[in-house]
Short mmCIF file of C-alpha atoms in Angstrom, two decimals:
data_model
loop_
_atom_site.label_atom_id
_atom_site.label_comp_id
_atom_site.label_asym_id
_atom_site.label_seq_id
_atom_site.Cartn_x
_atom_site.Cartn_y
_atom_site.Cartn_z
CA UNK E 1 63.43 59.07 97.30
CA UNK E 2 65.38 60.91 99.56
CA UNK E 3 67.78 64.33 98.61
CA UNK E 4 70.84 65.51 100.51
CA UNK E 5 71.90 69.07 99.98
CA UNK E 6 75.43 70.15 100.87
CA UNK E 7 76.44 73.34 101.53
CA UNK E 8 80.08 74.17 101.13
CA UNK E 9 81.63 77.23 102.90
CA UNK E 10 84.60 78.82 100.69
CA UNK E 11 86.91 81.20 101.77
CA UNK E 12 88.41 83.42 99.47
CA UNK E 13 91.95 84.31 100.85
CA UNK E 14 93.97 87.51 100.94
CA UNK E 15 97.76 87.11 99.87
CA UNK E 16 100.43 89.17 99.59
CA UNK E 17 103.24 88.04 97.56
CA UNK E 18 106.89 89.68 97.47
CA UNK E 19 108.67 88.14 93.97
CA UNK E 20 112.35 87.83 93.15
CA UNK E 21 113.28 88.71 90.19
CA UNK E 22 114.13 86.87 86.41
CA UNK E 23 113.52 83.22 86.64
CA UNK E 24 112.37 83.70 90.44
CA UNK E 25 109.23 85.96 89.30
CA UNK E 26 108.55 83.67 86.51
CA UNK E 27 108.07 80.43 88.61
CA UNK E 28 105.87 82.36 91.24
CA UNK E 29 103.71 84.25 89.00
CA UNK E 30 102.19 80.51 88.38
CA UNK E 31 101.46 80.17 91.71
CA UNK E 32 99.90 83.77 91.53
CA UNK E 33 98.05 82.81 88.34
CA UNK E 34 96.58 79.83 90.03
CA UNK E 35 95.91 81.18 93.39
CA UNK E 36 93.76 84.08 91.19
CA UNK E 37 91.98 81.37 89.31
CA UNK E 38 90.41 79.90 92.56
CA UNK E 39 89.32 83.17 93.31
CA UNK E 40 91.85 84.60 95.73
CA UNK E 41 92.83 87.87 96.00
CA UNK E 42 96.19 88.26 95.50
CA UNK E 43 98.62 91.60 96.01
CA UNK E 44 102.27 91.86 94.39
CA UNK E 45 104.20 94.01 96.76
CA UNK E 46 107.16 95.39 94.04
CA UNK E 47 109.53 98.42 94.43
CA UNK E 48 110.01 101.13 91.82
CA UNK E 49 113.83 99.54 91.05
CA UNK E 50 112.41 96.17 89.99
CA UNK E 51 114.06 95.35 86.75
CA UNK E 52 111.84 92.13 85.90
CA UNK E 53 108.64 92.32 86.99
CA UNK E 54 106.32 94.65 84.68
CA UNK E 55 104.12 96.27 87.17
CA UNK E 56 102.37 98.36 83.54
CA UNK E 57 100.84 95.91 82.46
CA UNK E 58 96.96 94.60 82.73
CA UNK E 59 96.95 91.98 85.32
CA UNK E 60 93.83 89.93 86.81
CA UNK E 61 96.00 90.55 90.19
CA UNK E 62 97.01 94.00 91.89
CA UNK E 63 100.22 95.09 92.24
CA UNK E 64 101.01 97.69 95.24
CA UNK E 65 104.45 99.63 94.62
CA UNK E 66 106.47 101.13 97.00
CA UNK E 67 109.58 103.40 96.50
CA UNK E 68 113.26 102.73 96.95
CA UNK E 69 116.19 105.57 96.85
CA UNK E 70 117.42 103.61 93.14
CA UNK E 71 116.70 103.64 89.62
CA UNK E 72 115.30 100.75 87.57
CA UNK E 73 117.71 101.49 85.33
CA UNK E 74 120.35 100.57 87.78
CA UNK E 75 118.91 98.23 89.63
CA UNK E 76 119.20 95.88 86.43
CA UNK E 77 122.81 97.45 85.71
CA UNK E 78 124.01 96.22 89.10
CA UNK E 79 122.98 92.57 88.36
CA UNK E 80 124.23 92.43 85.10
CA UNK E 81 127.26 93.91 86.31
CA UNK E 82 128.01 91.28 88.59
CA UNK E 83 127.22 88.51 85.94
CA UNK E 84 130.14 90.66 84.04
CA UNK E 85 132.60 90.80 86.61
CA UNK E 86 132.15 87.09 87.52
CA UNK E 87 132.67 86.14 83.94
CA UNK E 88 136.03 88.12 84.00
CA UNK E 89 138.27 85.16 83.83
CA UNK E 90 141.22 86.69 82.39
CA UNK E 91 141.47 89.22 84.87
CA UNK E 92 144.03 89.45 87.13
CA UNK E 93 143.48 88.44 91.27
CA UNK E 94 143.66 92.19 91.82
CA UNK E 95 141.02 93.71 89.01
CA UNK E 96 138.63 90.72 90.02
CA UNK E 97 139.12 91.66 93.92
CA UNK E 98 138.17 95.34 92.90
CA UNK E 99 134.85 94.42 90.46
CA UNK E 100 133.49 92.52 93.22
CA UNK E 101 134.13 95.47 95.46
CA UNK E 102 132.13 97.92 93.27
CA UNK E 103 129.55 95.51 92.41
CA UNK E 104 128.86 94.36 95.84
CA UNK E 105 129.39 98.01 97.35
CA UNK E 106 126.21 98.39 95.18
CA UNK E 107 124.12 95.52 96.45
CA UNK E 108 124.77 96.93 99.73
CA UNK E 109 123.26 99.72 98.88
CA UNK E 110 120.42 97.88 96.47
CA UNK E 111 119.12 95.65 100.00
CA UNK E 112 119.59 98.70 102.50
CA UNK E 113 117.31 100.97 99.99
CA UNK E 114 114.97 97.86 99.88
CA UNK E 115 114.59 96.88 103.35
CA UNK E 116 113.94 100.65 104.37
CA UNK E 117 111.21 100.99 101.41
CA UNK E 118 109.85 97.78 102.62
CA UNK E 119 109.66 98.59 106.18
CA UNK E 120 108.10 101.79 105.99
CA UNK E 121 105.74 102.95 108.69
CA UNK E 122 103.35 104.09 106.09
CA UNK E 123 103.21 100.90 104.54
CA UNK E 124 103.01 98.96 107.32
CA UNK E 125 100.30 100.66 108.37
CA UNK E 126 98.55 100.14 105.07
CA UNK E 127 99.39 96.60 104.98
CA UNK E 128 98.29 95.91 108.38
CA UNK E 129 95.07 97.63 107.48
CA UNK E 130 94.77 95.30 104.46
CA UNK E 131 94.49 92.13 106.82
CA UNK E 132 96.67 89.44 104.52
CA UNK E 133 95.77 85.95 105.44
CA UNK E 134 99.22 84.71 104.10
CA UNK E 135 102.41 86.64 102.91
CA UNK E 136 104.16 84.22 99.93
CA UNK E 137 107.82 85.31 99.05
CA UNK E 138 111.16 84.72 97.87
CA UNK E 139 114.25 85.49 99.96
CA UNK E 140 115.63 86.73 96.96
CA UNK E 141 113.17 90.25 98.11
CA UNK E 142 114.98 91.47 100.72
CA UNK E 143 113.53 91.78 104.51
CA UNK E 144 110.44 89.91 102.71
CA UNK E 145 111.17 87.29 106.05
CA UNK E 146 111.06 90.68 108.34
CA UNK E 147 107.69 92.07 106.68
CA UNK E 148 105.92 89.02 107.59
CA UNK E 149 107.44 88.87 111.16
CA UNK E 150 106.28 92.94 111.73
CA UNK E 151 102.92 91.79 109.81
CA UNK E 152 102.21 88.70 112.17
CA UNK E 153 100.55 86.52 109.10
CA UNK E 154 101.27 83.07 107.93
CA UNK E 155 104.40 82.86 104.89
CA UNK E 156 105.11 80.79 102.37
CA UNK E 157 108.91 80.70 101.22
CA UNK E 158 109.51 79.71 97.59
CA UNK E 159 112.94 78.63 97.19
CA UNK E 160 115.46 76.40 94.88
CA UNK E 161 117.88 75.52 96.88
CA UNK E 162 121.13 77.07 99.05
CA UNK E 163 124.54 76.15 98.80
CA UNK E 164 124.89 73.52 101.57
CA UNK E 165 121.05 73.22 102.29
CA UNK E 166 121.98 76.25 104.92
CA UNK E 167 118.46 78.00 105.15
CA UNK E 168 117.01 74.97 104.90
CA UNK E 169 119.48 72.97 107.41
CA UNK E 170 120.19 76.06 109.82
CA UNK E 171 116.76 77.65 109.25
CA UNK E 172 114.23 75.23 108.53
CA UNK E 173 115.56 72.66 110.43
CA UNK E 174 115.99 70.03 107.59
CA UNK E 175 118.12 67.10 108.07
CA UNK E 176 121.16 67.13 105.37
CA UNK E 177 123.54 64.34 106.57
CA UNK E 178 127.01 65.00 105.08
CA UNK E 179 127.58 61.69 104.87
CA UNK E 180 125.20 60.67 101.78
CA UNK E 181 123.82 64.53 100.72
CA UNK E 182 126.14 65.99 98.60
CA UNK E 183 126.94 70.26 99.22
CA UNK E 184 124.80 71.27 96.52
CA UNK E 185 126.22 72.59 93.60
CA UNK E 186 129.72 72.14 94.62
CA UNK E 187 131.25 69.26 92.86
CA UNK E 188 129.56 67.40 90.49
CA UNK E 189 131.43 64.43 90.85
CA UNK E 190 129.85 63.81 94.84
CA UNK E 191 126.76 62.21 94.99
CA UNK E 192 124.82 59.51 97.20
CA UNK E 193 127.26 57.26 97.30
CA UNK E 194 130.97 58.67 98.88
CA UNK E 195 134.37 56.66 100.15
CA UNK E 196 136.28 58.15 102.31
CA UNK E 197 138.16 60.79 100.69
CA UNK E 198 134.56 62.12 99.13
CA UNK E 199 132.89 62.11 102.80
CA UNK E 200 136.00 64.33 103.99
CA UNK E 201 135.69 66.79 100.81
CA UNK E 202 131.63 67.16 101.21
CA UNK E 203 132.37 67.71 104.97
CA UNK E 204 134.71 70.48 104.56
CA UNK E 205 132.58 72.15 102.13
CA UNK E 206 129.81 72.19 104.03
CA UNK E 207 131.69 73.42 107.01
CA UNK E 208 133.19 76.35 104.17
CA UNK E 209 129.63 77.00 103.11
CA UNK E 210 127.80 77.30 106.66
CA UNK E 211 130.32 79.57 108.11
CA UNK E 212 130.32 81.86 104.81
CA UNK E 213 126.36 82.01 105.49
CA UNK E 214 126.86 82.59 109.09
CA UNK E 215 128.95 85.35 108.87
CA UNK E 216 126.63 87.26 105.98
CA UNK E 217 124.14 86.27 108.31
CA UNK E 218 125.47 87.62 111.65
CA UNK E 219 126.66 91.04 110.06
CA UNK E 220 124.94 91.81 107.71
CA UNK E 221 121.02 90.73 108.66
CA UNK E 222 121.00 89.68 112.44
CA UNK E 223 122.36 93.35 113.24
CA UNK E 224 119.44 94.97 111.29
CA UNK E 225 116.75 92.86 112.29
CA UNK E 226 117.71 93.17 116.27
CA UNK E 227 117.46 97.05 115.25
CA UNK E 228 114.23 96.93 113.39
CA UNK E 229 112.39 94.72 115.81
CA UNK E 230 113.58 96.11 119.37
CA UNK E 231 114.76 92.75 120.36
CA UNK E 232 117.55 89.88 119.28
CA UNK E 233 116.38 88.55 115.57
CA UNK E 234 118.07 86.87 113.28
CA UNK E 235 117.92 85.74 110.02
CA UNK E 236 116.63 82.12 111.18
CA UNK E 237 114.19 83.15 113.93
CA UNK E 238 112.15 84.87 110.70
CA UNK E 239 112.60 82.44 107.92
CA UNK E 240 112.53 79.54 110.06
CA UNK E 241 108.95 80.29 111.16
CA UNK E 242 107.91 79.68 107.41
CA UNK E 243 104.88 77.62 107.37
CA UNK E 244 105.63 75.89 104.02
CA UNK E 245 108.78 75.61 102.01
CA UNK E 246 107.89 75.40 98.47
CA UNK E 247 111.05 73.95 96.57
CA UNK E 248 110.74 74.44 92.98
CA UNK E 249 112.27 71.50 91.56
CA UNK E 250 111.10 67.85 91.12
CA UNK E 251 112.32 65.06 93.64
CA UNK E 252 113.53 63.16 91.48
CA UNK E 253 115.98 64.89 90.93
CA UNK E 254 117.30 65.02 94.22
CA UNK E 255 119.29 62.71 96.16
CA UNK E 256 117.26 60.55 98.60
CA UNK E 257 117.56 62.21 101.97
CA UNK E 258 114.85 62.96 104.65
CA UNK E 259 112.90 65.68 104.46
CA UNK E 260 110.09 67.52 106.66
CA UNK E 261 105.97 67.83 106.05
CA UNK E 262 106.21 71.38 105.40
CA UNK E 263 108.96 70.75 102.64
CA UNK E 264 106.74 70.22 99.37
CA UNK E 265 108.56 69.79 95.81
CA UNK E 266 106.40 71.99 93.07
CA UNK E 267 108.90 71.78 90.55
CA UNK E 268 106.92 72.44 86.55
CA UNK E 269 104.22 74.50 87.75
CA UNK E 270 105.15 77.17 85.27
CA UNK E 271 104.87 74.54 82.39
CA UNK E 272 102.01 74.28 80.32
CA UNK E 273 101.02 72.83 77.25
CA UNK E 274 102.38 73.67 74.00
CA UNK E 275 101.60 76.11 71.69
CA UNK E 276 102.31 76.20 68.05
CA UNK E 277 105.88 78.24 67.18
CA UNK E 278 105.96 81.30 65.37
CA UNK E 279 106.21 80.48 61.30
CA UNK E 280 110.06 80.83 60.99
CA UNK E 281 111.08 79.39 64.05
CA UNK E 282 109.17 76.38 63.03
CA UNK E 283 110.23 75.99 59.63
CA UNK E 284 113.86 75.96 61.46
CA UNK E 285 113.03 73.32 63.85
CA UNK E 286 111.42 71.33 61.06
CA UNK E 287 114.76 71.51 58.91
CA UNK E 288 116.22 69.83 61.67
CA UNK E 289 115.19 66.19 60.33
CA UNK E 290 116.04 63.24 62.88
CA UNK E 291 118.71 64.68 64.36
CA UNK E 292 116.27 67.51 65.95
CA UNK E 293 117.40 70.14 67.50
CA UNK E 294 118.84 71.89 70.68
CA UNK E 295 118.00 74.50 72.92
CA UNK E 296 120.49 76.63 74.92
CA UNK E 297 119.76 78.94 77.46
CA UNK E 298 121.86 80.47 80.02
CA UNK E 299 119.21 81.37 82.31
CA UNK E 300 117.74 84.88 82.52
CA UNK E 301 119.76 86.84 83.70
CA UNK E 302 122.83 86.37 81.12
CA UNK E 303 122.27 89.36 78.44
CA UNK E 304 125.59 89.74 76.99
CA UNK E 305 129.14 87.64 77.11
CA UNK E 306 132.47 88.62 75.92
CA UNK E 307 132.95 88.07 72.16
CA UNK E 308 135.95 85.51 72.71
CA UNK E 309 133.55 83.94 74.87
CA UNK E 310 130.62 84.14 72.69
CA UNK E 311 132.39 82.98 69.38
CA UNK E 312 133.88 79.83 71.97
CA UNK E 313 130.31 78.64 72.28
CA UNK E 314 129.03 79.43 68.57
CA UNK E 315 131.96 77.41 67.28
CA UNK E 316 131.39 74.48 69.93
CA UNK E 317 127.01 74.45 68.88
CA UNK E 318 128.50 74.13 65.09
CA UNK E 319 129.85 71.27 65.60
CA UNK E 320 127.08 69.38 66.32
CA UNK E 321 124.58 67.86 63.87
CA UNK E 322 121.42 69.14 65.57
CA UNK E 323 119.83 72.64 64.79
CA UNK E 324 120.30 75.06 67.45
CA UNK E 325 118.01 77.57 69.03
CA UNK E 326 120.57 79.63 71.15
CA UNK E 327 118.72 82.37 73.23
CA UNK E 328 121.20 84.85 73.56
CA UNK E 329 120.74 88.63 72.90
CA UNK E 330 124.63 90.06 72.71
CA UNK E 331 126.30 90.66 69.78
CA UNK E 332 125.88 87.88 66.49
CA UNK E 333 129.97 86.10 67.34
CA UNK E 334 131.84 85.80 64.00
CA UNK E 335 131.90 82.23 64.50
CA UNK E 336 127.90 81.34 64.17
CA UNK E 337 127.24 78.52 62.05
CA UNK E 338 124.27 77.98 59.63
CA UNK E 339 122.95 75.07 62.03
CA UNK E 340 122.77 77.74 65.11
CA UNK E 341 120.36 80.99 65.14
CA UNK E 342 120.01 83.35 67.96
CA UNK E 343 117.15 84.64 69.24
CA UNK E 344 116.57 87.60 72.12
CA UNK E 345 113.65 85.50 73.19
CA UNK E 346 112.81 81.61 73.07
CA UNK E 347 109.11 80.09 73.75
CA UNK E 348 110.87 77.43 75.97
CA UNK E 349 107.59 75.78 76.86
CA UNK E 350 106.54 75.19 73.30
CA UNK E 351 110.07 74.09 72.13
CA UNK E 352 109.85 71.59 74.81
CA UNK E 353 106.85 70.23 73.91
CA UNK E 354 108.83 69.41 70.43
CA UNK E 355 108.82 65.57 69.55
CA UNK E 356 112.31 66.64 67.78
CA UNK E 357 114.23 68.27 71.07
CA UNK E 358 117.40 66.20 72.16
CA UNK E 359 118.46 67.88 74.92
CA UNK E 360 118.25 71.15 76.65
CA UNK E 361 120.49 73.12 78.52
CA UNK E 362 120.33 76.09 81.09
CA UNK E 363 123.22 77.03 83.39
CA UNK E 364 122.39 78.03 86.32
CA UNK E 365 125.25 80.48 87.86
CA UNK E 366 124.53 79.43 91.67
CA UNK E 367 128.49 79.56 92.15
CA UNK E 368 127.57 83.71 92.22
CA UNK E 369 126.30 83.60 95.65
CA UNK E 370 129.86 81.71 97.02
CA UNK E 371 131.45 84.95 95.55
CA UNK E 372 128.69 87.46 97.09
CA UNK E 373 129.17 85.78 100.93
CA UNK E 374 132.97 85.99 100.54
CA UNK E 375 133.18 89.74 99.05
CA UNK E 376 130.33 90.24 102.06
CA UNK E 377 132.79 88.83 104.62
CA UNK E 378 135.86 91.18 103.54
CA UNK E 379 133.88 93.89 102.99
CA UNK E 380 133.03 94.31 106.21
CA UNK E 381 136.11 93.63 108.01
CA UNK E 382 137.83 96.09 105.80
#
């Protein structure tokens, strides 16, 4: 008989990650999780205004801090503000006009503070010392793009989407044809399939949408990054040299269109398997019977919602047969119904993993960023 013996060579990989925040942090972390579980090391470059991500506590990963001019405190006050002032329907043209003002004045001030904590000299150095094989990040961080240009390294984006496919059309030079790929987010009622009249409407928003990005791009990024790096940068030159696009959502729910090798859907990595719910939440779900139940979310970053606005939804969930799970942590509305209960916190994963769950339902407020690149636009030519 005759033995072979392999020897394998393994390389365990430095990475540096820089998270977004809420949702963003959530879906990366399972990356981060994964990447330490094959034995990587992995550093999570966070500043001291980071409202989501809990540098305290024990982690199998490091984190590395470094300081911005801003509170935590306010830091998480600006972003629910602007949740706030978006929700202000019943304002008047004027009042709306002057909350977007104060809250965007504010981010202004939120990615300055960030960019200049990030680009430090004393940070650099000590990140250039650290030798990073590969810098992971969401454009959410700001100048995350930047660091890994200064740095030199590999980067992985992790992204949704953009309205109009911009950073991915302009930036990572992914084919969107207007004719069959539908602005995203924009009207629900465009899809694969357009006449005429549909083809004109998805053309003219994706005209709207790339000049809106162009224009936050040109003046408010381009103009900084020609400063920082000595040379003309923009925006695209950095993000466009990602290596991989991670897009976390599943392909099938996208509309057929053609997409590039580096473009790889990872959509449900943060799901895992279900774990039993705590004793009164299941007892709840359990009452449901066969018409099961229903979870409502909207999203992470919603805390609070006006009461008329709060006791509009209660009184549309009691309407419905199904037992609701509504994870919502403002004040109880006068209109909650026996069949709904509020909770500041939901196990999602677990109550999907329910044979009784109908239907689920997170909105997703992606219309914000339309209102951020418009407010950008006037608040720099005024």
């Amino acid at each position: 008989t005759h033995s072979v013996v392999v020897f394998v060579s393994l390389h365990s990989g430095k990475v540096l990650v820089l998270p977004g925040e809420y949702s963003h942090w959530q879906n990366m972390r399972a990356i981060v999780e994964e990447l330490v579980d094959r034995n990587h090391n992995v550093t999570v470059l966070v500043h001291t205004a980071s409202p989501t991500v809990k540098r305290s506590q024990q982690e199998r990963f490091e984190y590395m801090v470094f300081k911005v001019n801003m509170e935590q405190e306010d830091a998480q006050h600006l972003w629910q503000s602007f949740i706030a002032a978006w929700m202000s329907y019943d304002s008047t043209m004027f009042q709306k006009v002057s909350l977007y003002w104060n809250v965007l004045s504010g981010f202004m001030i939120y990615v300055k503070e960030v960019c200049y904590g990030i680009l430090n000299e004393q940070l650099i150095t000590l990140l250039k010392e650290s030798h990073y094989d590969v810098i992971f990040y969401d454009p959410m961080m700001p100048c995350s793009d930047l660091l890994a240009e200064t740095l030199g390294v590999p980067h992985v984006v992790s992204l949704r989407l953009t309205l109009a496919y911009y950073y991915e059309r302009m930036c990572g030079q992914m084919p969107a044809p207007p004719s069959y790929v539908p602005a995203v987010a924009s009207q629900a009622h465009l899809t694969d399939h357009m006449d005429f009249t549909e083809r004109l409407e998805n053309m003219l928003l994706y005209i709207a949408h790339t000049a809106i990005f162009r224009l936050q791009s040109m003046f408010m990024f381009d103009r900084h990054y020609t400063k920082i790096m000595g040379r003309p940068t923009t925006l695209c030159d950095t993000v466009g040299k990602a290596d991989i696009w991670l897009i976390r959502s599943y392909w099938d729910f996208e509309y057929p269109r053609p997409f590039l090798p580096n473009f790889k859907f990872v959509g449900g990595l943060h799901c895992k398997p279900a774990k039993p719910l705590p004793k009164a939440m299941e007892e709840f779900v359990q009452s449901s019977g066969v018409d099961g139940i229903v979870v409502f979310s909207l999203g992470s970053m919603v805390k609070n919602l006006t009461k008329e606005r709060a006791n509009t939804i209660a009184s549309a969930l009691g309407q419905i047969p199904q037992k609701v799970l509504w994870r919502y942590s403002g004040e109880k509305p006068d209109t909650l119904t026996p069949n709904t209960r509020m909770y500041d916190w939901i196990p999602q994963n677990d109550l999907l993993g329910k044979e009784r769950i109908l239907y689920i339902y997170i909105y997703i407020y992606i219309y914000i960023y339309i209102y951020i690149y418009i407010y950008i636009y006037i608040y720099i030519y005024i």
